[in-house]
Short mmCIF file of C-alpha atoms and ligand atoms in Angstrom, two decimals:
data_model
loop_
_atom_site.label_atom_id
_atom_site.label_comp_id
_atom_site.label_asym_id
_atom_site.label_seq_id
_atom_site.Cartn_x
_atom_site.Cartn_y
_atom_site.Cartn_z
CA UNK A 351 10.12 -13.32 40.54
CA UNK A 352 6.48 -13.64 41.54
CA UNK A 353 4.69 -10.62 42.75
CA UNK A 354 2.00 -10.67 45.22
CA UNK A 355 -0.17 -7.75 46.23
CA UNK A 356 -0.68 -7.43 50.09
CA UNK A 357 -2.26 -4.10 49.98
CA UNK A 358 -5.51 -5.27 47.89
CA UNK A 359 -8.93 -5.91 50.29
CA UNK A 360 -9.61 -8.73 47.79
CA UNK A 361 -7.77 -11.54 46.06
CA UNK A 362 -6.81 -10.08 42.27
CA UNK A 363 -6.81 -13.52 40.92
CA UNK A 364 -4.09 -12.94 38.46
CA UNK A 365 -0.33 -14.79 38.91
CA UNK A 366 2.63 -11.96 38.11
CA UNK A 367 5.55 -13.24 37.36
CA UNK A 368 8.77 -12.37 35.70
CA UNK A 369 11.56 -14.97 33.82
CA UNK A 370 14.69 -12.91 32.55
CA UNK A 371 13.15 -11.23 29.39
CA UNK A 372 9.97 -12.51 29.84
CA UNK A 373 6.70 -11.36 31.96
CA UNK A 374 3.60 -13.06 32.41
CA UNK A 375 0.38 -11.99 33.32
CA UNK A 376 -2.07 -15.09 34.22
CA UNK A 377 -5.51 -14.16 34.42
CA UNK A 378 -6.35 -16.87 37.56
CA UNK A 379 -9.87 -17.22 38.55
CA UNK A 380 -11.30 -20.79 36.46
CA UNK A 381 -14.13 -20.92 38.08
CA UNK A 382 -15.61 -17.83 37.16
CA UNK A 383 -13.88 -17.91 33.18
CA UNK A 384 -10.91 -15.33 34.73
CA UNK A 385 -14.28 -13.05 35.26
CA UNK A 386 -12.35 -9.29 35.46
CA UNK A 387 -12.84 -6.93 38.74
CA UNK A 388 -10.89 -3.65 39.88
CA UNK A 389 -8.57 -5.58 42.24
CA UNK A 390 -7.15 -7.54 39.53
CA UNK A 391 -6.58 -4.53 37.10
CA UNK A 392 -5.04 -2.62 40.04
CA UNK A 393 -2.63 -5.80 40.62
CA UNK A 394 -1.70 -5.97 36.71
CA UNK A 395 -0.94 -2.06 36.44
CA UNK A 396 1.03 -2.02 39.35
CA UNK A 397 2.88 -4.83 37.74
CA UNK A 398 3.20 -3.82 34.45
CA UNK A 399 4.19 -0.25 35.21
CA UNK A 400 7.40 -1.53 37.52
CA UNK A 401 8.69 -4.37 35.43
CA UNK A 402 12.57 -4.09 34.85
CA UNK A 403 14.05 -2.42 31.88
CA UNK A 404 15.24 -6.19 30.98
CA UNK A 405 11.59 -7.59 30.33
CA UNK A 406 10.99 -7.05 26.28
CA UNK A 407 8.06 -9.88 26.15
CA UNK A 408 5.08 -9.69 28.56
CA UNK A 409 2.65 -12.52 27.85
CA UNK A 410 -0.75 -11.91 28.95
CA UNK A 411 -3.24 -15.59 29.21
CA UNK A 412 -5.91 -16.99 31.34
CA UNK A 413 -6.39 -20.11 33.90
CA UNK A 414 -8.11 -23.59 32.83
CA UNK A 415 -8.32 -23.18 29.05
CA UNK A 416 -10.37 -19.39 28.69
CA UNK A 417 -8.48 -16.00 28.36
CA UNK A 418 -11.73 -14.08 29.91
CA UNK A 419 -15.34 -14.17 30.21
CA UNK A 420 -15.15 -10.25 30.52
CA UNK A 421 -15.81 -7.75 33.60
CA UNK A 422 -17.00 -10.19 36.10
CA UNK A 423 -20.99 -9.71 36.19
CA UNK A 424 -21.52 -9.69 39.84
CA UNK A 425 -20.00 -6.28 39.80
CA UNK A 426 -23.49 -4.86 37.65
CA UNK A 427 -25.91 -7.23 39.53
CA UNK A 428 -28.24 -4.20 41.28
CA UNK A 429 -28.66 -7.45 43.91
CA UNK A 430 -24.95 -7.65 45.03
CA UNK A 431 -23.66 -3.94 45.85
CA UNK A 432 -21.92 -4.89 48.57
CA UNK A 433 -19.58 -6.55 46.25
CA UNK A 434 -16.04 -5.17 46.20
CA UNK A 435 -15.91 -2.68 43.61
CA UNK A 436 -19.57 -2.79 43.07
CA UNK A 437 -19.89 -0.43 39.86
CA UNK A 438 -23.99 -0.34 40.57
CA UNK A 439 -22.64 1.15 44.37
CA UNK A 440 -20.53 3.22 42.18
CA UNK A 441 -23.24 4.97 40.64
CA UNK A 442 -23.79 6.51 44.18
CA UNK A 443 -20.70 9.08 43.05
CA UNK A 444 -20.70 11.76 40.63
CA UNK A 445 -20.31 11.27 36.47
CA UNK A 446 -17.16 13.07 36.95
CA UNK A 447 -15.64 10.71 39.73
CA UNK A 448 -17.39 7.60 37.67
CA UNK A 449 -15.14 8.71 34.95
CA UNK A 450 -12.51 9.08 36.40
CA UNK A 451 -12.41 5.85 38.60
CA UNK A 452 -13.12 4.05 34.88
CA UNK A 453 -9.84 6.33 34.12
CA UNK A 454 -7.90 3.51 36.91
CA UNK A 455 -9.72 0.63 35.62
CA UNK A 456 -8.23 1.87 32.42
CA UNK A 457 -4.31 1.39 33.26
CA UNK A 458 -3.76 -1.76 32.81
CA UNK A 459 -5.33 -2.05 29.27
CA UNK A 460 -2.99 1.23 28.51
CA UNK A 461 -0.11 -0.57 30.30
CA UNK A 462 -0.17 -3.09 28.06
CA UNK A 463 1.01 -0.81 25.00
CA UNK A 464 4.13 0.43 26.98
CA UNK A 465 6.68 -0.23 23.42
CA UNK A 466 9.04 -0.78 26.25
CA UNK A 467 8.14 -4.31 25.72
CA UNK A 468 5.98 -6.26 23.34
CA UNK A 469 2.75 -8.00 24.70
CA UNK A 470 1.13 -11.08 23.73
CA UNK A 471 -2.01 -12.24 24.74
CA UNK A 472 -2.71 -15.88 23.92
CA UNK A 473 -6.27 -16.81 23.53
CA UNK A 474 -7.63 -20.05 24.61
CA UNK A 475 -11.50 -20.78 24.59
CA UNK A 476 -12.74 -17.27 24.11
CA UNK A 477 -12.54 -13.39 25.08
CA UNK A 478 -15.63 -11.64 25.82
CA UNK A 479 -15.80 -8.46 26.29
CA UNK A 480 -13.51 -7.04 28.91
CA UNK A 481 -11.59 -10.01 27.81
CA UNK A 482 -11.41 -8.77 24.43
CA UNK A 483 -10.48 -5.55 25.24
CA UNK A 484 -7.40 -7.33 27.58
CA UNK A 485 -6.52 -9.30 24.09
CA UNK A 486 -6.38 -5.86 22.04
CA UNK A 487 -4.53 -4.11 24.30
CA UNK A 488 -1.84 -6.56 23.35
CA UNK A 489 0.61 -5.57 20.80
CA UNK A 490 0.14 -9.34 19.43
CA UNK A 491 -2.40 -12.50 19.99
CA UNK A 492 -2.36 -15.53 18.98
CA UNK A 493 -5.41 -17.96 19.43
CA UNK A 494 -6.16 -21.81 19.33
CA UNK A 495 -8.16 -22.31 16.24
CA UNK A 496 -11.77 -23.23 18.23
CA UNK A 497 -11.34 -19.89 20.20
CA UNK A 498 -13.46 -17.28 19.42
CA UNK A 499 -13.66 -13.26 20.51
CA UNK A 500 -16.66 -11.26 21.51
CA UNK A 501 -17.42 -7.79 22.14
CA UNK A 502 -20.23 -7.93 23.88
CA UNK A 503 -20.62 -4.90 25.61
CA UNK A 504 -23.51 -3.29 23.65
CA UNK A 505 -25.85 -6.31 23.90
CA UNK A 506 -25.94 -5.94 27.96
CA UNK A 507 -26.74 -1.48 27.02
CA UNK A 508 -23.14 -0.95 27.99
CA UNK A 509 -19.85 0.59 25.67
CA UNK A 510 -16.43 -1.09 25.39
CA UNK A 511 -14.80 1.30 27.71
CA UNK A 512 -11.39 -0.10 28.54
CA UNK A 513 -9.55 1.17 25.69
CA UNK A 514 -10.20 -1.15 23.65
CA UNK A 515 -11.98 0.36 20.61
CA UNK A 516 -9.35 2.51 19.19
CA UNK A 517 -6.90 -1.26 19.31
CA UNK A 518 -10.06 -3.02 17.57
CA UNK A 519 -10.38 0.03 14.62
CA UNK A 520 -6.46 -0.19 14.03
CA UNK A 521 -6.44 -3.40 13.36
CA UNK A 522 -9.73 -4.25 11.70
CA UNK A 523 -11.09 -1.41 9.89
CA UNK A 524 -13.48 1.35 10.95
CA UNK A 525 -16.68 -0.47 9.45
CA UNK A 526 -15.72 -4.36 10.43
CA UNK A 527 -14.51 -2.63 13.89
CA UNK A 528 -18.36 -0.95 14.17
CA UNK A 529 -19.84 -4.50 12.60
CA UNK A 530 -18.56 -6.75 15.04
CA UNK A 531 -19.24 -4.40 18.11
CA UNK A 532 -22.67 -3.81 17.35
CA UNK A 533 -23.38 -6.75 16.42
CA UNK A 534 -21.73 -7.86 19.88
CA UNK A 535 -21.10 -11.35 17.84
CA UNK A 536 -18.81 -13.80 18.29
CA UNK A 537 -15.37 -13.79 15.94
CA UNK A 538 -13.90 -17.33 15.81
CA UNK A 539 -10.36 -17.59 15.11
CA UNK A 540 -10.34 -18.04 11.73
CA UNK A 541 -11.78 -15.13 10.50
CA UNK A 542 -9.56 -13.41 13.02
CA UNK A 543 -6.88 -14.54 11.79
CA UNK A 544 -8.14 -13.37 8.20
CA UNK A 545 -8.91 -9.80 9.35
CA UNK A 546 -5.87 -9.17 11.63
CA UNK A 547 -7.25 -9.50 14.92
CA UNK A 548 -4.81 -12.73 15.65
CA UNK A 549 -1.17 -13.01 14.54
CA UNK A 550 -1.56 -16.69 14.48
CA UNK A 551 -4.31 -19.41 14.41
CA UNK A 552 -3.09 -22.96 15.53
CA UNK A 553 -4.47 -26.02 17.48
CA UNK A 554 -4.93 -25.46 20.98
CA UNK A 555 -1.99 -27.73 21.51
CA UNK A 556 0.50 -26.30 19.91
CA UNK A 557 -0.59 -22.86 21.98
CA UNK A 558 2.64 -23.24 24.16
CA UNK A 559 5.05 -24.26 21.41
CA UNK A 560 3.90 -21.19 19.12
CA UNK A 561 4.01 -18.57 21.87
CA UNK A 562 7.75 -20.79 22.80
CA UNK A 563 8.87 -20.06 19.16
CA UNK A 564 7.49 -15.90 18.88
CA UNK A 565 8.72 -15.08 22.22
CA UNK A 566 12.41 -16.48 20.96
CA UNK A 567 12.06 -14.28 17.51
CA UNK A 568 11.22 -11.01 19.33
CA UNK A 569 13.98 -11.03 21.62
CA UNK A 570 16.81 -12.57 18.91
CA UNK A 571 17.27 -9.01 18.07
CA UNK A 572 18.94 -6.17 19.80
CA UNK A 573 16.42 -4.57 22.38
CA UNK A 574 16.94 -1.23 21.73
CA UNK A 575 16.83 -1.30 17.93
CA UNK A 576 13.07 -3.61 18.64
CA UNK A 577 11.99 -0.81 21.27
CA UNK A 578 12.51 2.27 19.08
CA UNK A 579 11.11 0.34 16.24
CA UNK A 580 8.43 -0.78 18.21
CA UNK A 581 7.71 2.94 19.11
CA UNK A 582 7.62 4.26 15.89
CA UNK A 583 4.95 1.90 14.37
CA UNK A 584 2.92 2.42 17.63
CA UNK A 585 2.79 6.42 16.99
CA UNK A 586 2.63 5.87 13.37
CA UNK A 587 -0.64 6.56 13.07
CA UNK A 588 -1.17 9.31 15.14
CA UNK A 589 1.24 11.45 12.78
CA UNK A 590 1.90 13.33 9.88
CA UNK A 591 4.35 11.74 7.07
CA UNK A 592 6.77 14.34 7.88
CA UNK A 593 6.10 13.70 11.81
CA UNK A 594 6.67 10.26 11.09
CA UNK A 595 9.77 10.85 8.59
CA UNK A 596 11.23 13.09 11.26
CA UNK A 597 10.95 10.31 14.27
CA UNK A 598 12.33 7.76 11.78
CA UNK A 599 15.44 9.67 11.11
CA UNK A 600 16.07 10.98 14.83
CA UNK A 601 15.73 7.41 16.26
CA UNK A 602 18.20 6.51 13.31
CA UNK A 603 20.69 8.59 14.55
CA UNK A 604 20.92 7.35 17.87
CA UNK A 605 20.99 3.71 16.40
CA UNK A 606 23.77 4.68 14.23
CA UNK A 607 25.93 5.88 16.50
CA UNK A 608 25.73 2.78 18.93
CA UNK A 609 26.40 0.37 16.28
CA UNK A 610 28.95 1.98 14.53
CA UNK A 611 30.47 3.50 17.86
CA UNK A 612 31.12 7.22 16.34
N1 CAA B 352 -18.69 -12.94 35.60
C1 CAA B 352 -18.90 -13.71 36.68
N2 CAA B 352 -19.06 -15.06 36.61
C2 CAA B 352 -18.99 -15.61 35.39
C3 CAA B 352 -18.76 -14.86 34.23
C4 CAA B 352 -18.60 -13.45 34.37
N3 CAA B 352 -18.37 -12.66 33.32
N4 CAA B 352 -18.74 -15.70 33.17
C5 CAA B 352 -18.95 -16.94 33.65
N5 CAA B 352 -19.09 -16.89 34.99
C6 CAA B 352 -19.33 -18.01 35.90
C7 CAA B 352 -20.72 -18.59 35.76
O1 CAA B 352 -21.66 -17.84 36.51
C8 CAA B 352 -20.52 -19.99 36.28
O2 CAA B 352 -20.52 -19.93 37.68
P1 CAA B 352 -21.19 -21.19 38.51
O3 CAA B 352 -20.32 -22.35 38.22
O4 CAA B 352 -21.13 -20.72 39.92
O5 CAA B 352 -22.57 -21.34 37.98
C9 CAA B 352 -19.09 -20.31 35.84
O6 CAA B 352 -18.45 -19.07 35.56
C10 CAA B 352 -19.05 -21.11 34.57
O7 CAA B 352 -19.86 -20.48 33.62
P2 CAA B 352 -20.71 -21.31 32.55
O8 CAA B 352 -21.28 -22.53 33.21
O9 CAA B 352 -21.65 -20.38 31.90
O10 CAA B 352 -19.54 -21.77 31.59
P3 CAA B 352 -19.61 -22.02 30.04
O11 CAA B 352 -18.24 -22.44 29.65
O12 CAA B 352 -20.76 -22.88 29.66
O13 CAA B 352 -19.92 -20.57 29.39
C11 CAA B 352 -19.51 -18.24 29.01
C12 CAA B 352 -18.96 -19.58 29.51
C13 CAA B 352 -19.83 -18.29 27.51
C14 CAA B 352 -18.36 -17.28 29.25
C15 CAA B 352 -20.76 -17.82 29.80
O14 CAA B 352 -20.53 -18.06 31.18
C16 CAA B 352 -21.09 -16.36 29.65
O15 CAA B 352 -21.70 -15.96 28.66
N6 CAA B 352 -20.64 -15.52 30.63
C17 CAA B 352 -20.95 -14.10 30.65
C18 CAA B 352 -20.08 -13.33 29.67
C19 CAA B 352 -20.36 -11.84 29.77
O16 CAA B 352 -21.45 -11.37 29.49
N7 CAA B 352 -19.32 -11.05 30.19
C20 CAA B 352 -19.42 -9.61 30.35
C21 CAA B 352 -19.07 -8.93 29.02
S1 CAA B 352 -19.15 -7.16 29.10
C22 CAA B 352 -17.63 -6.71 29.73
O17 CAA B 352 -16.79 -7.49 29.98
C23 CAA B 352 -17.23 -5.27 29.96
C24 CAA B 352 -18.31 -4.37 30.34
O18 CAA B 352 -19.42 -4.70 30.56
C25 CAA B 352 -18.03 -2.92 30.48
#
């Protein structure tokens, strides 16, 4: 299935597509690094938020060998607001409707951690930015080895705003989380690896064959048992040991009584 979007004014330069278990997101615009803009988040929400119940692997990856060079810039040039989605025209509105407008841009990114389905983003080249924050709103990424990460949102006076910073502190650490996004520095795969930012590090050749073999794993199992799993460790955090001991044994039930049919 490939999903176009005929109501968006502008291309979204992202490919949808779904095979059996398996969506992909492909982040399609090369010759500006898969540069982010509204119309493409709109196009991946919409997407995301109406896959089948039979999709339980969404893989998220960008065009001629980047994932993202971030929100695309033309969007904060003062010097181009009649640009689609212009967020200098934007300005024009009140902090209220600004925040809530970033509120849409924000869907996507929350999409993303839907524990209906695991996402993977695979990381060629690098992430900056926006393109980070589309990486950590992935349940899992794995990255070539020469790939590197960037948050680079405070060195242009700006915040990571697309729910990405509470994805970055879970998986890195409060203080490594506030180092690297101050620092708005790049992260090469290695040390990603090292620090839990990437699942896996391998050559950028064997990209394909390592998503090939992960995507297999996570779907050898029975879906339901992976989704309620998958939503426990996501809320995890956000509760008490009793909260947590409480969802555990609930979800248990329910599994017990499909697999041993009482
Ligand atoms: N937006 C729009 N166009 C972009 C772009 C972006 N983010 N990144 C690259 N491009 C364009 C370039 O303008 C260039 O276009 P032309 O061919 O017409 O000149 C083309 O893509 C190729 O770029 P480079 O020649 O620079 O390619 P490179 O491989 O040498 O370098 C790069 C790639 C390191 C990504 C460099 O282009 C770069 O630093 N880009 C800007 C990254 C950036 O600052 N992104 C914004 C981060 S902040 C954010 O996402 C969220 C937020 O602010 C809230």
């Amino acid at each position: 299935m490939n999903t176009n979007q005929p109501d968006s004014a502008v291309d979204p330069g992202v490919g949808l597509s779904v095979d059996g278990a398996v969506a992909t997101v492909l982040l399609d615009r090369p010759d500006v690094r898969n540069a982010q803009h509204p119309a493409m988040w709109a196009a991946i929400a919409g997407f995301l938020e109406s896959l089948p119940d039979e999709v339980r692997v969404v893989v998220v990856r960008g065009a001629g060998g980047t994932f993202s060079a971030g929100l695309d810039l033309s969007l904060v040039d003062p010097g181009q607001t009649e640009v689609e989605g212009s967020l200098v025209a934007t300005l024009a509105r009140s902090d209220q409707e600004v925040v809530d407008l970033i509120g849409e841009y924000q869907r996507p990114f929350v999409a993303l951690a839907d524990p209906r389905f695991i996402s993977i983003a695979v990381v060629d080249g690098y992430a900056i930015g926006a393109g980070f924050q589309l990486a950590l709103a992935c349940d899992l990424r794995i990255m070539a080895e020469d790939a590197w990460v960037c948050m680079k949102e405070p060195a242009l006076g700006l915040v990571p705003d697309l729910a990405g910073t509470k994805p970055l502190v879970e998986a890195v650490g409060y203080s490594r989380a506030l180092e690297i996004c101050a620092t708005a520095r790049k992260v090469g795969a290695e040390e990603a690896g090292r620090i839990g930012l990437a699942q896996s590090v391998v050559p950028r050749a064997q990209l394909d064959s390592t998503l090939a073999d992960l995507v297999a794993s996570l779907v050898a199992h029975d879906a339901t048992a992976v989704r309620r799993t998958h939503e426990l460790l996501a809320a995890a955090s956000g509760r008490s040991l009793d909260e947590q001991r409480l969802a555990e044994r609930t979800a248990q039930v329910g599994r017990l009584r499909a697999v041993l049919g009482r």
